[in-house]
Each structure stands twice: as structure tokens, then as C-alpha cells.
Amino acid sequence: MVLLESATLVEQTNPLRSSSLPCDAYLLAIAALGSHYAASASAPSHRIYLFDKSSLRTLQSFEGHNGGTTSLRGVDSVAGTNRRVVLSSGRDGVVRVWDDRTGATAIEMPCEGEQRALLSCDVSLDGLTIAAGTELRSDDALILYWDPRHPAAPLRKHTSTHSDDITSVHFSRSPSSSSSRSHHLLLSGSTDGLVCISNAEEPDEDEAGLYVGNVGSSVSQADWMPSRAGRAGVWAATDMETFSVWSDELDLNNDLDIREPSVHTQARTWVTDYLVGCHASEESGLSVIVGSNEGDIALLRNADFHDRTSHWSLERVWTGHHKGVVRSALLDERANVLLTGGEDANLLAWSCASLPKEENGMAVDGSSSPPVLAKRDHEGDIEMSHFSPENKRTRYL
């Protein structure tokens, strides 16, 4: 893989705003609400904190989950709500919807029977189905589904999609899709090395699985990519710090070891040590946020993920304030801000000027250098025409 310095590279050493958790804990995940940001903390706190968007002042906190909060999302609708809310899962085997006005649980969805740690969760675009992935227990790793209007017990469970911990579940979130069925397609990733697409509404588990791709090592993160020129796709990252892009019927298009490339800029040599996350949007495509062991952060992009020879570009670098590993990142395109949270318990807001928009699968930045696009984050929208049940194929390894 070739990584080049972008002609529009921006390097920053001073954040716009900063805040810290009121405890000695890692900042694990960040989510956006209307006028707030939410962030989850590791042990010993395990709490979920709310921060004012304009000042990053701590407003209040939720109790979180016993044993730890494993995933945190800001979602637009749950069970008919018309306001953005916080959704979380935890090692206590519960998915919770939080009321940020009171700090209390608005909806609680427990496992049925034996308690299992939930490692990931998401809600469908219409807000009427919630999915969560469990850890492996007694040879089974489950995908559980709830109707949040009747949260006392799961509607159904899929037991054979994965054979190990399910680390990621994400519903398709394309508002442009003409098929309501595509909104109930669930992408899942697991430490068994598989990324899968399932029909969340199918009660017959033998018929629920649609596509499977084998990444080859433990999947730590996975999510949908924005569609370009009618080509749908997903990305996946592994515990070995490799990054893969899959398109159409989950055929591998591109893969790389993110630690291999480095680039010398006017100010420094950038070397990637780990992937933090990805940000996906229909306007700017997919951007990959990576970090260094010193606590610096960079944003990478790629001009065309469908072309294995396409160059990667170093677009943004933020340095000098986190101490150690950065655990979470959220790119707020509306505010042109990147939020980062680290093992130093700090939450930082950095200026992030609008990214070059994509046109026909290529980034447009007005420069003559190779266009860019790349790593991952969350809540991308995608046209799902290639992943309809009519296109179902058999599982392969």
C-alpha cells in the first residue's frame, strides 16, 4: 500500500476545547445527540457521561452497565420516539435506551434465561427492531432481537450466524433505499473471523443468513460503507490491525495492514500504530481514523476502494495532547469537529474542516495529487440493492 501526503494536508497541535472524565478511566466510545455528546467510561466508573457540545462541560452522567458498557450509539428513533437518544449495551446482558433529560433508563431489554454479556447493539432505521451480539457461552454466540415497544424478552435469536464473540452489529441505514426490507438487513462481525449479512426479520434461522465473508482473523469492528456508483460495501478491521473492504456479494476488494505505510510530511514522519475507527457519509465517503502510541491521531482516505492499486492519502493530523492510546473518535461533520477520547481520560474537540466531497467514487479536492478516501467510524448510509434476499448465496469460508 502507498500512503501519500495530501496536497491539502492540515496538521494541528491545539484542540478547540477539552474536558476530562471526573475519574481515572479510559474513554471508550463517543456518540452525538442534539446538543450533547455522550461518552462511556471504563472501570472503575462504567458510567456514561454527557458533555455540552459547545463547551465540553460535563452535564450529568448515567449509571451505565454493571461490569462495563460495551457499545454506545446515538440513534434517531427508538419505539416511535422523534428525538435522538442514547442506546447502549453492557456486560450485564442488557440493552438500554437512556433519557438524557432525566439520566434514567427509558427502555431496558434484558437477555432471556442465562445472562450473557452483550458486546454490540444497534437499532433499525424505523426504530422498531433492536439487535445485540453476545459473547460466546457454552459453544453459542447469539444475535438477539427485541421489539423495543415490548422489551421484556427477545423476539427471537439467531444462534448459528457466528461461532465466537459477536463484536459488531449494524443495521443498514440507507434513507434512499426504496425497499423497506433493506432497512432490516443486519451486518455482523465476530472473533470467528466472519462478517455476515442477515435478514433480521426472518424467524427461520436457516433462511436468515444472506452473505458471509471470511476476513481471516478476529474481527474487532465492522460497518457499512456508503454506496458509490451503485456498488455497495462493508469494511472490517481486525485485532491484528488489518483493514478490509468488501463489496457487492461480500467479495474481498481491498485489504491492508494499517501499520505498514508511513509518510514524511514537512513537519514529521507519520507512522500508524492502530485503527481508532471510521467515519462514513454519503457526501464525503469513508474516512479512516488512525492513531500512534504517542497519542497522535490522523485521518486517511482512499480514492477508490474497488481498486487495489489506488493510493491512500494522509489528510489530517492532530498531535500533542493525548497521552497514550486514543480509544474513540467521532467526526461531527455538521460542526466540522473531530472528538477524540483516550486512555488518559481526556475528551478533546479538534477543528476538522469539511472533507473533500466524493463524485462518482472519487474524492474531489481540487488538487492534482491522488484523490483520497478511507478508514472507518460509524453510521454510514448505503443503498442495499445488491444485498436483497433474492441474491442470496451460500456460505463460504
Coordinates of C-alpha atoms in Angstrom, one line a residue:
M1 CA 0.0 0.0 0.0
V2 CA 1.2 3.5 -0.8
L3 CA 0.4 6.4 1.6
L4 CA 1.0 9.9 0.2
E5 CA 0.8 13.3 1.8
S6 CA -2.3 15.1 0.5
A7 CA -1.9 18.4 -1.2
T8 CA -4.5 19.7 1.3
L9 CA -2.9 18.2 4.4
V10 CA -3.7 20.0 7.6
E11 CA -1.7 19.5 10.8
Q12 CA -3.0 20.8 14.2
T13 CA -1.4 20.9 17.6
N14 CA -4.1 22.8 19.6
P15 CA -7.6 21.4 20.2
L16 CA -10.6 23.8 20.2
R17 CA -11.9 22.5 23.6
S18 CA -11.0 19.9 26.1
S19 CA -12.6 18.1 29.0
S20 CA -11.8 15.2 31.3
L21 CA -13.7 12.4 32.9
P22 CA -14.2 13.0 36.6
C23 CA -12.4 9.7 37.3
D24 CA -9.3 7.8 36.3
A25 CA -10.8 5.7 33.4
Y26 CA -10.4 5.1 29.7
L27 CA -12.9 7.0 27.4
L28 CA -14.2 4.1 25.3
A29 CA -16.8 5.4 23.0
I30 CA -18.4 8.7 21.9
A31 CA -21.9 9.4 20.5
A32 CA -23.7 12.5 19.3
L33 CA -27.1 13.8 20.5
G34 CA -28.9 17.0 19.7
S35 CA -26.9 19.5 21.9
H36 CA -24.8 16.9 23.8
Y37 CA -22.1 14.4 23.3
A38 CA -22.2 11.1 25.2
A39 CA -19.2 9.2 26.2
S40 CA -18.7 5.8 28.0
A41 CA -16.0 5.2 30.6
S42 CA -14.1 2.0 31.5
A43 CA -13.6 0.7 35.0
P44 CA -13.8 1.8 37.8
S45 CA -16.5 4.1 36.6
H46 CA -18.5 2.2 34.0
R47 CA -20.7 5.3 33.7
I48 CA -22.0 7.2 30.6
Y49 CA -21.3 10.9 30.7
L50 CA -23.0 13.8 28.9
F51 CA -21.0 16.8 27.7
D52 CA -22.3 20.1 26.3
K53 CA -21.4 20.4 22.6
S54 CA -20.3 24.0 22.7
S55 CA -18.1 23.9 25.8
L56 CA -17.5 20.2 26.5
R57 CA -18.6 20.9 30.1
T58 CA -19.8 17.8 31.9
L59 CA -23.6 18.0 32.4
Q60 CA -24.6 14.7 34.0
S61 CA -23.9 11.0 34.0
F62 CA -25.9 7.7 33.7
E63 CA -25.2 4.6 35.8
G64 CA -24.1 2.7 32.7
H65 CA -23.8 -1.1 32.9
N66 CA -22.6 -3.4 35.7
G67 CA -19.3 -4.9 34.5
G68 CA -18.8 -2.3 31.7
T69 CA -20.5 -0.6 28.8
T70 CA -19.6 -2.4 25.6
S71 CA -21.2 -0.2 22.9
L72 CA -22.7 3.3 22.7
R73 CA -24.7 4.8 19.9
G74 CA -26.7 8.0 19.3
V75 CA -29.8 6.9 17.3
D76 CA -32.6 8.9 15.7
S77 CA -35.6 6.8 16.7
V78 CA -36.5 4.0 19.1
A79 CA -40.0 2.7 19.5
G80 CA -41.6 5.7 17.8
T81 CA -39.6 8.5 19.5
N82 CA -39.0 11.6 17.5
R83 CA -35.8 12.7 19.2
R84 CA -32.2 11.4 19.2
V85 CA -31.4 9.2 22.1
V86 CA -28.5 7.1 23.6
L87 CA -28.5 3.4 23.1
S88 CA -26.0 1.2 24.9
S89 CA -25.2 -2.5 25.7
G90 CA -23.2 -4.0 28.5
R91 CA -21.6 -7.0 30.1
D92 CA -24.7 -7.2 32.4
G93 CA -26.7 -8.7 29.5
V94 CA -28.9 -5.6 29.0
V95 CA -29.5 -3.1 26.2
R96 CA -30.7 0.3 27.5
V97 CA -32.2 3.3 25.9
W98 CA -31.4 6.4 28.0
D99 CA -33.5 9.5 28.7
D100 CA -30.8 12.3 28.6
R101 CA -33.3 14.7 30.3
T102 CA -33.5 12.7 33.5
G103 CA -30.5 10.4 33.3
A104 CA -32.7 7.4 33.8
T105 CA -33.3 4.3 31.7
A106 CA -36.2 4.8 29.3
I107 CA -36.3 1.3 27.9
E108 CA -34.5 -1.8 29.2
M109 CA -34.1 -5.0 27.1
P110 CA -32.6 -8.0 29.0
C111 CA -31.5 -11.4 27.8
E112 CA -33.9 -14.2 28.4
G113 CA -32.7 -17.0 30.7
E114 CA -29.0 -17.2 31.4
Q115 CA -27.3 -13.8 31.5
R116 CA -24.8 -13.2 28.7
A117 CA -22.5 -10.3 28.1
L118 CA -23.7 -8.2 25.2
L119 CA -20.8 -6.8 23.1
S120 CA -22.6 -4.8 20.5
C121 CA -26.0 -3.3 19.7
D122 CA -27.9 -1.3 17.1
V123 CA -31.5 -0.2 16.1
S124 CA -33.1 -0.5 12.7
L125 CA -33.8 2.7 10.7
D126 CA -37.5 2.6 11.6
G127 CA -36.7 2.2 15.3
L128 CA -38.8 -0.9 15.8
T129 CA -36.1 -3.6 16.0
I130 CA -33.0 -3.7 18.2
A131 CA -30.3 -6.3 17.8
A132 CA -27.4 -7.2 20.1
G133 CA -24.5 -9.6 19.7
T134 CA -23.4 -11.8 22.7
E135 CA -20.1 -13.2 23.9
L136 CA -19.5 -16.9 23.3
R137 CA -21.1 -19.1 26.0
S138 CA -21.4 -22.9 26.0
D139 CA -20.5 -23.1 22.3
D140 CA -23.1 -20.5 21.3
A141 CA -22.8 -16.8 20.3
L142 CA -26.2 -15.3 19.8
I143 CA -27.7 -12.4 17.9
L144 CA -30.8 -11.3 19.9
Y145 CA -33.6 -9.2 18.5
W146 CA -36.1 -7.2 20.5
D147 CA -39.2 -5.1 19.7
P148 CA -38.5 -2.0 22.0
R149 CA -42.2 -1.5 22.4
H150 CA -42.4 -4.9 24.2
P151 CA -38.9 -5.1 25.7
A152 CA -39.3 -7.7 28.4
A153 CA -37.8 -10.6 26.3
P154 CA -36.2 -11.0 22.9
L155 CA -38.5 -11.7 19.9
R156 CA -36.1 -14.2 18.5
K157 CA -32.5 -15.2 18.4
H158 CA -30.1 -16.4 15.8
T159 CA -27.6 -19.0 17.2
S160 CA -25.6 -20.2 14.2
T161 CA -24.5 -17.0 12.4
H162 CA -21.2 -16.9 14.3
S163 CA -19.2 -19.3 16.4
D164 CA -17.4 -16.8 18.6
D165 CA -17.9 -13.4 20.3
I166 CA -20.0 -11.1 18.2
T167 CA -18.2 -7.7 18.3
S168 CA -20.2 -5.7 15.8
V169 CA -23.9 -5.5 14.7
H170 CA -25.1 -2.7 12.4
F171 CA -28.4 -2.3 10.5
S172 CA -28.4 -0.9 7.0
R173 CA -29.2 2.8 7.4
S174 CA -29.8 3.9 3.8
P175 CA -32.7 6.5 3.7
S176 CA -32.5 6.4 -0.1
S177 CA -33.4 2.7 -0.5
S178 CA -36.8 2.0 -2.0
S179 CA -37.1 -1.3 -0.2
S180 CA -38.1 -1.3 3.5
R181 CA -36.8 -4.8 3.7
S182 CA -33.2 -3.5 3.2
H183 CA -33.6 -1.5 6.4
H184 CA -33.7 -4.8 8.3
L185 CA -30.5 -6.2 6.9
L186 CA -28.0 -6.7 9.7
L187 CA -24.2 -6.7 9.3
S188 CA -22.3 -8.6 12.0
G189 CA -18.7 -9.2 12.7
S190 CA -17.1 -11.7 15.1
T191 CA -13.9 -13.0 16.5
D192 CA -14.5 -16.1 14.4
G193 CA -13.2 -14.1 11.5
L194 CA -16.5 -13.7 9.6
V195 CA -18.5 -10.8 8.5
C196 CA -22.1 -11.7 7.8
I197 CA -25.3 -10.1 6.4
S198 CA -28.6 -11.5 7.8
N199 CA -32.3 -10.7 7.4
A200 CA -33.2 -9.6 10.9
E201 CA -36.9 -10.2 10.2
E202 CA -36.5 -13.8 9.3
P203 CA -37.6 -16.1 12.2
D204 CA -36.3 -19.2 10.4
E205 CA -32.5 -19.1 11.1
D206 CA -31.7 -21.3 8.2
E207 CA -33.2 -18.7 5.9
A208 CA -31.8 -15.6 7.7
G209 CA -28.2 -15.7 6.6
L210 CA -27.6 -14.0 3.2
Y211 CA -23.9 -13.4 2.8
V212 CA -20.7 -14.4 4.6
G213 CA -17.1 -13.1 4.1
N214 CA -14.0 -14.6 5.8
V215 CA -11.6 -11.9 7.0
G216 CA -9.1 -14.4 8.2
S217 CA -8.6 -13.2 11.7
S218 CA -10.6 -11.9 14.7
V219 CA -13.0 -9.0 13.6
S220 CA -12.8 -6.1 16.1
Q221 CA -15.0 -3.6 14.2
A222 CA -17.2 -3.7 11.1
D223 CA -19.8 -1.4 9.5
W224 CA -21.5 -0.5 6.2
M225 CA -19.8 1.8 3.6
P226 CA -21.6 4.4 1.6
S227 CA -22.6 3.2 -1.9
R228 CA -20.8 4.6 -4.9
A229 CA -21.9 4.2 -8.5
G230 CA -24.4 1.6 -7.4
R231 CA -21.8 -0.5 -5.6
A232 CA -22.5 -1.4 -2.0
G233 CA -19.9 -2.5 0.5
V234 CA -18.8 -3.0 4.1
W235 CA -15.5 -2.6 5.9
A236 CA -13.9 -4.7 8.6
A237 CA -11.0 -4.3 11.0
T238 CA -9.2 -7.0 12.9
D239 CA -7.4 -7.4 16.2
M240 CA -4.2 -7.7 14.1
E241 CA -4.7 -4.1 12.9
T242 CA -5.6 -5.1 9.4
F243 CA -8.4 -3.4 7.4
S244 CA -10.5 -4.9 4.7
V245 CA -13.1 -3.6 2.3
W246 CA -15.8 -5.9 0.8
S247 CA -18.3 -5.1 -1.9
D248 CA -21.3 -6.5 -3.7
E249 CA -21.8 -10.1 -2.6
L250 CA -19.1 -9.8 0.1
D251 CA -16.2 -10.4 -2.3
L252 CA -13.0 -9.0 -1.0
N253 CA -11.9 -5.9 -2.8
N254 CA -9.1 -4.5 -0.8
D255 CA -7.2 -5.3 2.3
L256 CA -4.1 -3.9 4.1
D257 CA -2.0 -3.8 7.2
I258 CA -2.6 -0.3 8.5
R259 CA 0.8 -0.4 10.3
E260 CA 2.8 -0.8 7.1
P261 CA 2.5 2.6 5.4
S262 CA 4.3 5.8 6.6
V263 CA 4.7 9.2 5.1
H264 CA 7.1 12.0 5.7
T265 CA 5.4 15.4 5.9
Q266 CA 7.0 18.8 6.2
A267 CA 6.7 18.7 10.0
R268 CA 7.1 15.0 10.8
T269 CA 7.0 11.3 9.7
W270 CA 3.6 9.8 10.3
V271 CA 3.5 6.2 11.3
T272 CA 0.2 4.4 12.1
D273 CA 0.2 2.0 15.1
Y274 CA -3.6 1.2 15.3
L275 CA -7.0 1.9 13.9
V276 CA -9.4 4.0 16.1
G277 CA -12.5 4.0 13.9
C278 CA -14.1 5.0 10.6
H279 CA -16.5 7.8 9.6
A280 CA -18.9 7.1 6.7
S281 CA -21.2 9.6 5.0
E282 CA -22.8 9.8 1.6
E283 CA -21.2 13.2 1.0
S284 CA -17.6 12.6 1.9
G285 CA -17.4 8.8 1.6
L286 CA -15.3 6.7 4.1
S287 CA -12.6 8.2 6.2
V288 CA -10.3 6.1 8.4
I289 CA -9.1 7.5 11.7
V290 CA -5.8 6.0 13.0
G291 CA -3.6 6.6 15.9
S292 CA 0.0 6.4 17.2
N293 CA 1.2 5.0 20.5
E294 CA 2.2 8.6 21.5
G295 CA -1.4 9.7 21.4
D296 CA -1.5 11.5 18.0
I297 CA -4.3 11.0 15.5
A298 CA -4.6 11.1 11.7
L299 CA -7.3 10.8 9.1
L300 CA -6.6 8.7 6.0
R301 CA -8.6 8.4 2.8
N302 CA -8.5 6.3 -0.4
A303 CA -9.6 7.4 -3.9
D304 CA -11.2 4.1 -4.9
F305 CA -11.6 1.1 -2.6
H306 CA -12.6 -1.0 -5.5
D307 CA -9.1 -0.6 -7.0
R308 CA -6.3 -2.5 -5.1
T309 CA -3.7 -0.2 -6.6
S310 CA -5.4 3.1 -5.5
H311 CA -3.2 5.3 -3.4
W312 CA -4.1 6.3 0.2
S313 CA -3.7 9.9 1.4
L314 CA -2.8 11.5 4.7
E315 CA -5.4 14.2 5.0
R316 CA -5.4 15.5 8.6
V317 CA -3.0 15.1 11.6
W318 CA -3.8 16.1 15.2
T319 CA -0.9 16.0 17.7
G320 CA 0.5 16.8 21.0
H321 CA -2.3 16.5 23.6
H322 CA -3.4 12.9 24.2
K323 CA -1.1 10.9 26.4
G324 CA -1.0 7.3 25.1
V325 CA -3.6 5.4 23.1
V326 CA -6.7 7.1 21.7
R327 CA -9.7 4.7 22.2
S328 CA -12.5 6.5 20.5
A329 CA -13.3 9.1 17.8
L330 CA -16.4 10.8 16.4
L331 CA -16.3 13.1 13.4
D332 CA -19.2 15.6 13.6
E333 CA -19.4 16.8 10.1
R334 CA -22.2 19.3 10.9
A335 CA -20.0 21.1 13.3
N336 CA -16.7 20.4 11.5
V337 CA -15.3 18.9 14.7
L338 CA -13.4 15.7 15.5
L339 CA -14.0 14.4 19.0
T340 CA -11.3 12.1 20.4
G341 CA -11.2 10.2 23.7
G342 CA -8.2 8.3 25.2
E343 CA -6.8 6.2 27.9
D344 CA -5.7 9.5 29.5
A345 CA -9.5 10.1 30.4
N346 CA -9.4 13.2 28.2
L347 CA -12.1 14.3 25.6
L348 CA -10.8 16.7 23.0
A349 CA -12.6 18.6 20.3
W350 CA -10.4 19.4 17.2
S351 CA -11.2 21.5 14.2
C352 CA -11.9 19.4 11.2
A353 CA -12.6 21.5 8.1
S354 CA -15.1 20.0 5.6
L355 CA -13.6 16.9 3.9
P356 CA -13.5 16.8 0.1
K357 CA -16.7 15.5 -1.3
E358 CA -16.9 12.4 -3.5
E359 CA -18.0 12.4 -7.0
N360 CA -18.5 9.0 -8.9
G361 CA -16.5 7.2 -6.3
M362 CA -13.5 9.7 -6.3
A363 CA -12.7 12.4 -3.8
V364 CA -12.8 15.9 -5.2
D365 CA -10.2 18.2 -3.5
G366 CA -9.1 20.4 -6.4
S367 CA -5.6 19.0 -6.3
S368 CA -3.6 17.1 -8.8
S369 CA -2.4 14.5 -6.2
P370 CA -4.1 11.2 -6.0
P371 CA -7.5 11.7 -4.5
V372 CA -8.3 10.1 -1.2
L373 CA -10.8 8.3 1.0
A374 CA -10.5 5.8 3.8
K375 CA -10.8 4.5 7.3
R376 CA -13.8 3.9 9.4
D377 CA -16.2 5.1 12.1
H378 CA -19.9 4.9 12.2
E379 CA -23.4 5.3 10.9
G380 CA -22.8 5.2 7.2
D381 CA -25.7 5.1 4.8
I382 CA -25.8 2.6 1.9
E383 CA -28.1 1.5 -0.9
M384 CA -28.8 -2.2 -0.4
S385 CA -29.9 -3.3 -3.9
H386 CA -27.0 -5.8 -4.1
F387 CA -27.9 -7.4 -0.8
S388 CA -31.6 -8.4 -1.3
P389 CA -32.7 -11.9 -0.3
E390 CA -33.2 -12.7 -4.0
N391 CA -29.4 -12.5 -4.4
K392 CA -28.8 -15.0 -1.5
R393 CA -25.7 -17.1 -1.9
T394 CA -24.3 -20.0 0.1
R395 CA -21.8 -19.5 2.9
Y396 CA -18.2 -19.8 2.1
L397 CA -15.1 -19.9 4.3

